[in-house]
Tab-separated table of C-alpha atoms in Angstrom:
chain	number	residue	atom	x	y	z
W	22	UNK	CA	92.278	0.341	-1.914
W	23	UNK	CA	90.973	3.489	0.395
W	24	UNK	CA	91.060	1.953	4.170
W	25	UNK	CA	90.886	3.638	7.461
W	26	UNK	CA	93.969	2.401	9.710
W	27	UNK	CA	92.348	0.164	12.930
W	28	UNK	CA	94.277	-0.322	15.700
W	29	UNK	CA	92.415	-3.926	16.593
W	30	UNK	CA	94.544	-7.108	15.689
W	31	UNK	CA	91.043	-9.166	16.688
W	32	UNK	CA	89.495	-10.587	13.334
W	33	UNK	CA	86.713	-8.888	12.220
W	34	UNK	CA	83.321	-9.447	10.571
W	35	UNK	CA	83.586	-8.292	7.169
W	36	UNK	CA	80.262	-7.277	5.228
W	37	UNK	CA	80.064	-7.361	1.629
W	38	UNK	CA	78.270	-3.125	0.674
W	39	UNK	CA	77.108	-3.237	-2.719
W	40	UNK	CA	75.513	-1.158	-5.447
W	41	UNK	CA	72.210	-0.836	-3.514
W	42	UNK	CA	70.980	-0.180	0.332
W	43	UNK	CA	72.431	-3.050	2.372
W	44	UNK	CA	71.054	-1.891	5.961
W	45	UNK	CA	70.284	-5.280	6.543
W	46	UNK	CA	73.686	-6.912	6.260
W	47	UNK	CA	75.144	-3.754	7.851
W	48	UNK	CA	72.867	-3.896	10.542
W	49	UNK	CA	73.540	-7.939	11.114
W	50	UNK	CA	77.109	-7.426	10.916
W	51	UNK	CA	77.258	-4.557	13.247
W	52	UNK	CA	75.746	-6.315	15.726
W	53	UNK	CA	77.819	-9.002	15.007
W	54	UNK	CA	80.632	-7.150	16.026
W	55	UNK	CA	79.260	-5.800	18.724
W	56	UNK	CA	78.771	-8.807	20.356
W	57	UNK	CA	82.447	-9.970	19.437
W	58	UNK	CA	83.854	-6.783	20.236
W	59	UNK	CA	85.826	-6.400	16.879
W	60	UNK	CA	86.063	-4.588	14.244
W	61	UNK	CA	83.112	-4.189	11.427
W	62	UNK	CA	85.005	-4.014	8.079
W	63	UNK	CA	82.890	-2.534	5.053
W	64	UNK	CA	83.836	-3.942	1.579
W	65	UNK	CA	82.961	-2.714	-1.541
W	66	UNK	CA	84.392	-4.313	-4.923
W	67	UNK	CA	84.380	-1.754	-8.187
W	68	UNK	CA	84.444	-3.136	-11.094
W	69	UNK	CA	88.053	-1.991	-13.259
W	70	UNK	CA	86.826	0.248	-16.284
W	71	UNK	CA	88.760	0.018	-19.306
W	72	UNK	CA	89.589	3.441	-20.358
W	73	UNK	CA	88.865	4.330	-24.336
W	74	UNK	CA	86.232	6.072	-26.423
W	75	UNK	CA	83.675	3.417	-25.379
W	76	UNK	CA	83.597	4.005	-21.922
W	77	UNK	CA	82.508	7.595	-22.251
W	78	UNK	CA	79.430	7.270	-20.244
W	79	UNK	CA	81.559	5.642	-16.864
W	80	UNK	CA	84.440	6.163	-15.826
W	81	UNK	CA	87.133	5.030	-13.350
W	82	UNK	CA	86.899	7.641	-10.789
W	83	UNK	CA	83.075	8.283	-11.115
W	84	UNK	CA	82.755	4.167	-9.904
W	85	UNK	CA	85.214	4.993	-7.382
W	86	UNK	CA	83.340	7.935	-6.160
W	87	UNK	CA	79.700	5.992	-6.079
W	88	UNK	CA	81.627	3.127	-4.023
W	89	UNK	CA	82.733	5.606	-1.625
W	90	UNK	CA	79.464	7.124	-1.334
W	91	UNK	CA	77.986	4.078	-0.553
W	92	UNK	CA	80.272	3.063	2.089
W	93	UNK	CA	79.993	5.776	3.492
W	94	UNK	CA	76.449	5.412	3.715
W	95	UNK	CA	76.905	2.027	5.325
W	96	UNK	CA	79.511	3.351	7.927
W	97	UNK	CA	76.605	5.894	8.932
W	98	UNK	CA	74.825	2.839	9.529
W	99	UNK	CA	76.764	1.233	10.827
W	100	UNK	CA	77.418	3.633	13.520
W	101	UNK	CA	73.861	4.015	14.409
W	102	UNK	CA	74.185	0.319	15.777
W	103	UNK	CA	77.619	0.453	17.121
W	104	UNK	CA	78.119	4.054	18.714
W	105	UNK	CA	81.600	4.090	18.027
W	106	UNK	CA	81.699	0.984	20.834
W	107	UNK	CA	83.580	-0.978	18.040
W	108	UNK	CA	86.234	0.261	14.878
W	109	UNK	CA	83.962	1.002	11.400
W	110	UNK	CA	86.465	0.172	8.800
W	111	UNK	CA	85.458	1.331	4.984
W	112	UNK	CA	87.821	-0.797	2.486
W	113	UNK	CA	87.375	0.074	-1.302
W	114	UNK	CA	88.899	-2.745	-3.784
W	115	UNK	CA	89.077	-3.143	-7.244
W	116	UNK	CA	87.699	-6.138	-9.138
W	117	UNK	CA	85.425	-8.635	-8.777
W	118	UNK	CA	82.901	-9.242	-5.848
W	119	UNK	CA	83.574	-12.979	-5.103
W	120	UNK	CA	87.345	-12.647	-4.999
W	121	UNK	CA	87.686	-9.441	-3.575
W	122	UNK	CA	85.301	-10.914	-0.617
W	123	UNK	CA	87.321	-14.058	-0.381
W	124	UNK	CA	90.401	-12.049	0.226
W	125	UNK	CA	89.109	-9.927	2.935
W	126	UNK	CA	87.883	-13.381	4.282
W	127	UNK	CA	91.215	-14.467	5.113
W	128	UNK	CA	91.319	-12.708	8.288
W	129	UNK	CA	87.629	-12.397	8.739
W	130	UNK	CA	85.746	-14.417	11.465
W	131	UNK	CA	82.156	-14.181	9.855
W	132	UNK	CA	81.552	-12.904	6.265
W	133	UNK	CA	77.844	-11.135	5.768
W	134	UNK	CA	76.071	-10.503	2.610
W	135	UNK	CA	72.639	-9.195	1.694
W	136	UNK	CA	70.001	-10.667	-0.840
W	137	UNK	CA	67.055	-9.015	-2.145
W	138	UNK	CA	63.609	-9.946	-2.999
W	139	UNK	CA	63.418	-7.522	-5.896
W	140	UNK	CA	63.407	-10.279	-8.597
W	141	UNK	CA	63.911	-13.818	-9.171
W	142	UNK	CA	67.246	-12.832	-10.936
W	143	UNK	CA	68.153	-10.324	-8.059
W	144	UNK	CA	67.704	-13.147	-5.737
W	145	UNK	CA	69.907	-15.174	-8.093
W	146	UNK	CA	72.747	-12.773	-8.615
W	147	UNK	CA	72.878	-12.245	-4.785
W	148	UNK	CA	72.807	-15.391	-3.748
W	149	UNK	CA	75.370	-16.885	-6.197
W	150	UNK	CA	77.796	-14.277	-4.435
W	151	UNK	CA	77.101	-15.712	-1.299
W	152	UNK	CA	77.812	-19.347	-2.376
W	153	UNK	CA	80.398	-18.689	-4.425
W	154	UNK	CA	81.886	-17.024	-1.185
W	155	UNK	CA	81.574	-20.328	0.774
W	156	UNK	CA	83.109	-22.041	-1.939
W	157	UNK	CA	86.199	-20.380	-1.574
W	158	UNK	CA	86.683	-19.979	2.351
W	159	UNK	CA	85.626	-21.625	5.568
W	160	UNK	CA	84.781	-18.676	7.968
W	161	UNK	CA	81.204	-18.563	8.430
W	162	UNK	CA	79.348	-16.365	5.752
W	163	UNK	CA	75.249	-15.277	6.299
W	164	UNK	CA	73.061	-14.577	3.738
W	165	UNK	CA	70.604	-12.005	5.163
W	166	UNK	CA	67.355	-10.872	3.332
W	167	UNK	CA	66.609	-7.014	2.245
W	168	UNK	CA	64.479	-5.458	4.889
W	169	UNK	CA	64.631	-8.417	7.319
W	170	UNK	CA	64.150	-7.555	10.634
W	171	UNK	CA	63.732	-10.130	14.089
W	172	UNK	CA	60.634	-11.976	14.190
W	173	UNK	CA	60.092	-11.215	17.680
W	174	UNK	CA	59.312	-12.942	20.613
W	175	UNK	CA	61.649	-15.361	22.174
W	176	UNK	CA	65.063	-15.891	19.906
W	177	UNK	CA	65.114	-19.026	18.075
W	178	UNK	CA	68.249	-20.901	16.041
W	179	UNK	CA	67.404	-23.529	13.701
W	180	UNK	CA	70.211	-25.896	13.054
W	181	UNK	CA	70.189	-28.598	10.124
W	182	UNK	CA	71.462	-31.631	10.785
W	183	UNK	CA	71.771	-34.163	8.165
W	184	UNK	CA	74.001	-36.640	9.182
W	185	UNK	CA	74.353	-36.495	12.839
W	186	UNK	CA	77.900	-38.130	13.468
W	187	UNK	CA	79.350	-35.869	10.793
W	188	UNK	CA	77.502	-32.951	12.117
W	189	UNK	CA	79.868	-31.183	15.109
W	190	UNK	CA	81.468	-28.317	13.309
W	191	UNK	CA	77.653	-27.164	12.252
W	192	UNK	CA	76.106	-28.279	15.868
W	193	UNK	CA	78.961	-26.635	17.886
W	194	UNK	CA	78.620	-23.218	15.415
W	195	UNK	CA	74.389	-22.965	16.081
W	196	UNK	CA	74.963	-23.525	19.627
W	197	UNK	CA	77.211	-20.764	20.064
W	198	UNK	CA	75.366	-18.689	18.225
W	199	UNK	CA	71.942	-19.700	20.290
W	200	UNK	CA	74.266	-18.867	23.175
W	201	UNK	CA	75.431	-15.203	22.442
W	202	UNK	CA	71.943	-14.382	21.209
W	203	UNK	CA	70.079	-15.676	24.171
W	204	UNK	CA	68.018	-17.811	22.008
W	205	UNK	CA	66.634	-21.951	22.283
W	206	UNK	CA	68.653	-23.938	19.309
W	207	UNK	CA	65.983	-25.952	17.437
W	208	UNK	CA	67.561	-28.863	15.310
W	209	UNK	CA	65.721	-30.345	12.634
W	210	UNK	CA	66.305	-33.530	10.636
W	211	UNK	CA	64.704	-35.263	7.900
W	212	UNK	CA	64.639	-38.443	6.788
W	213	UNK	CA	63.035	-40.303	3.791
W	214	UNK	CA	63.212	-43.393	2.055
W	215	UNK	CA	65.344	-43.763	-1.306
W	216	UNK	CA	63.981	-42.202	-3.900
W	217	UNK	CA	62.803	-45.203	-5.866
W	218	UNK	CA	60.629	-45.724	-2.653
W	219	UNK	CA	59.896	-42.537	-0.968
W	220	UNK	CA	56.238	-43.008	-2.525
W	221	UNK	CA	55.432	-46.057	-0.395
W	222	UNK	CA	54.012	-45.963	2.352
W	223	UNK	CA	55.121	-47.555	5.605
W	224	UNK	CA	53.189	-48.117	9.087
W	225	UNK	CA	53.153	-45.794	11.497
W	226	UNK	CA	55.394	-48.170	13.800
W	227	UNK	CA	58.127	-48.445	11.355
W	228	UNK	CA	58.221	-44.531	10.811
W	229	UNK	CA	58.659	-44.139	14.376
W	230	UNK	CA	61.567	-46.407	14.542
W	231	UNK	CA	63.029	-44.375	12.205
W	232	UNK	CA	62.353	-41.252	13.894
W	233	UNK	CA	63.434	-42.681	17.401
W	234	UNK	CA	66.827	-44.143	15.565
W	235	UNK	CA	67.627	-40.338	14.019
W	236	UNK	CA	66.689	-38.801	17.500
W	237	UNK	CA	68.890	-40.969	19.292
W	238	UNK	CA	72.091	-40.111	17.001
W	239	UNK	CA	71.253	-36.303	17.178
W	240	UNK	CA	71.036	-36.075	20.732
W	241	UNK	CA	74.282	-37.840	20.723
W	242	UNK	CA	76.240	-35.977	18.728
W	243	UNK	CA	75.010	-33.081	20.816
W	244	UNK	CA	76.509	-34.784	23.854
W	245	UNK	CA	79.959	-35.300	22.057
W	246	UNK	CA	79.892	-31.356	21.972
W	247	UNK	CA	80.500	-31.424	25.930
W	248	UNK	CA	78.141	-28.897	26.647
W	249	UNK	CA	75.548	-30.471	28.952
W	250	UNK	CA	73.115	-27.311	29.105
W	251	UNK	CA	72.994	-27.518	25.351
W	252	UNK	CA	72.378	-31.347	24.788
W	253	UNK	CA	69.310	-30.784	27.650
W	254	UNK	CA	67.766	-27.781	26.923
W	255	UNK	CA	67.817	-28.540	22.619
W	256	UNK	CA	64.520	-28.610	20.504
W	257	UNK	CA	64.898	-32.098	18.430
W	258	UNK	CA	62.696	-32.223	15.484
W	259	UNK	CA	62.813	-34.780	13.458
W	260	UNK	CA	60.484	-35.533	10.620
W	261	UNK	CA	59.397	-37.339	6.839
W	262	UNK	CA	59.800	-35.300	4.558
W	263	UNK	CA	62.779	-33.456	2.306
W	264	UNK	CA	65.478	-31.942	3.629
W	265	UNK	CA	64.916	-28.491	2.019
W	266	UNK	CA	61.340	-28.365	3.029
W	267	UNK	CA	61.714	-29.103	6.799
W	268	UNK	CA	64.680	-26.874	7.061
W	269	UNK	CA	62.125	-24.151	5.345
W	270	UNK	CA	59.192	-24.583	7.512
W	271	UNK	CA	61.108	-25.122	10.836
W	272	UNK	CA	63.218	-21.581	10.124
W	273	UNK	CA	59.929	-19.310	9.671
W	274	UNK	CA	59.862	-17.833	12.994
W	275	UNK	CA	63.633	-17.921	13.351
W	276	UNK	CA	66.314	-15.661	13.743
W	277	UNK	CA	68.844	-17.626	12.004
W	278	UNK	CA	69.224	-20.902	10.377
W	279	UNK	CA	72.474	-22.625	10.341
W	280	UNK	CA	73.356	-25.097	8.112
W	281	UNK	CA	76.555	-26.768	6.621
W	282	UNK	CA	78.499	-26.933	3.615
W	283	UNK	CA	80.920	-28.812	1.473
W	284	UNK	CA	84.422	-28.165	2.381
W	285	UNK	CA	86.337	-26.320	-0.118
W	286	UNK	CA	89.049	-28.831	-0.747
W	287	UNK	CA	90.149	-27.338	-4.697
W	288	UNK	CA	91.904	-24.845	-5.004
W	289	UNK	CA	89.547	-22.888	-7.367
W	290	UNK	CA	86.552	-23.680	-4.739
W	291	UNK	CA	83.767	-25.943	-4.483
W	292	UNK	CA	79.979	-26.668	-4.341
W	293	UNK	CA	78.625	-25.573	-1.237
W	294	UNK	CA	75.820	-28.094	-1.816
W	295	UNK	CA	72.256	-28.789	-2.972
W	296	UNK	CA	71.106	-28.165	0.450
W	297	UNK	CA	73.140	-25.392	1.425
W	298	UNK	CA	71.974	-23.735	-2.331
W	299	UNK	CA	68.217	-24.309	-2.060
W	300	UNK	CA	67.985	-22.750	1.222
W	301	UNK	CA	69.663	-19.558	0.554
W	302	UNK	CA	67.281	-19.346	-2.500
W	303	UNK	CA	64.301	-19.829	-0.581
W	304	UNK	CA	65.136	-19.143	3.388
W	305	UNK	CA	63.161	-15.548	4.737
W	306	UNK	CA	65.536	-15.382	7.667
W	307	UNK	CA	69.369	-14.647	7.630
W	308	UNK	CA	71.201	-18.210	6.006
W	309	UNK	CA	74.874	-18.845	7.547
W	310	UNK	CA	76.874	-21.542	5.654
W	311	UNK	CA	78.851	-22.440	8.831
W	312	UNK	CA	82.449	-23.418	8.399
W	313	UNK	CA	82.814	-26.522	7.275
W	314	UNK	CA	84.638	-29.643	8.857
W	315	UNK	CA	88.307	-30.045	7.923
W	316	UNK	CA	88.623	-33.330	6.035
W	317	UNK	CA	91.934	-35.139	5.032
């Protein structure tokens, strides 16, 4: 491991630099940091090369040397964003991405990734990281997208909710987000009928029960939170239709989209989720997996 010492005992974000350009991630986490006023820690995992005659065209120190270069190359960036306002910490560990991630996560308060749009299997390979990430911890870890950049105009968090008595850890996280950014906190929920009757169709009076029913429970779990300006000034949307697809449609224009996950309860991790999995395959703003609640 090659780290710079820091000072700072305050967690910091940690941002996952791989193989490729990851201004986007470094950028994100940056200002991340920024706004925390902790350190930015750069990660990069190297794979461990077995030495022998078929290794020939890689070795250990030429990986080493490419994962310096590209931290390096992050910490430039890095510092573009920060100014030296905030510690730039380069880390280089051996092994694999997930657990070396997972490890710096320990002490991390927000975990940032980047996925790419090169290829479906790019997007894949990426995004498994990410989830396989939030499998094994519960600080907050964001998916953001190659080249993304903020939509402009006024700042806008989209929250899923799912279901809403069940939903404070992933309410309280979107609101304090929506707070440091500046932005209005949109939450969305969907409902729909079982899927052996999703088909049929119902009267327009009976659909709006069901919408006033899920509005009701949303803005009351937003009241449990105890933040008055937030349970007032909040962007309810609820609607028919999947989960998945409303969370899609109602994040376009956003600048993040918050959503929760399964707890990791086993030891060797969990599933973060159907939900949680579809939208960082298909989201085209940053994705954070927000820490999950702690169940006993």
């Amino acid at each position: 491991m090659i780290e710079h010492s820091d000072s700072s005992t305050a967690p910091p974000v940690v941002v996952a630099v791989g193989p490729d350009d990851c201004r986007a991630a470094v950028r994100y986490g940056a200002e991340q940091a920024l706004r925390a006023g902790c350190p930015l820690h750069l990660v990069h995992a190297v794979p461990v090369v077995p030495q022998g005659p078929e290794t020939v065209l890689i070795t250990a120190e030429g990986v080493e040397k490419f994962g310096r270069e590209s931290l390096a190359l992050a910490a430039e960036q890095a510092e573009d964003v920060v100014h030296g306002l905030v510690p730039v910490v380069e880390v280089l560990h051996k092994g694999a991405p997930v657990p070396v991630l997972v490890r710096a996560a320990k002490q991390a308060r927000l975990v940032v990734l980047e996925h790419r749009h090169l290829s479906r299997l790019a997007r894949l390979v990426n995004r498994t990281i990410a989830g396989g990430v939030a499998a094994h911890t519960r600080v907050p870890v964001v998916a953001v997208p190659t080249a993304w950049r903020p939509p402009g105009g006024d700042p806008v968090v989209v929250v899923g909710v799912d279901v809403p008595e069940r939903s404070a850890a992933v309410l309280a996280a979107a609101s304090s987000e929506a707070r440091v950014r500046g932005a209005s906190l949109r939450v969305v929920h969907a409902w729909s009928l079982p899927d052996p009757y999703d088909g049929l169709r119902i009267s327009p009076e009976e659909a709006q029960r069901w919408t006033d029913r899920s509005r009701a429970e949303i803005c009351s779990a937003l009241d449990a939170l105890g933040d008055v300006e937030v349970a007032i000034e909040a962007d309810v949307r609820v609607r028919r239709a999947t989960t998945v697809e409303a969370l899609l449609e109602e994040s376009a224009d956003a600048d993040l989209l918050v959503v929760g996950r399964h707890d990791p309860l086993l030891p060797v991790g969990s599933h973060i989720g159907p939900v949680a999995r579809a939208v960082l395959r298909e989201a085209t703003c940053p994705v954070m997996l927000a820490a999950p609640e702690v169940r006993r």
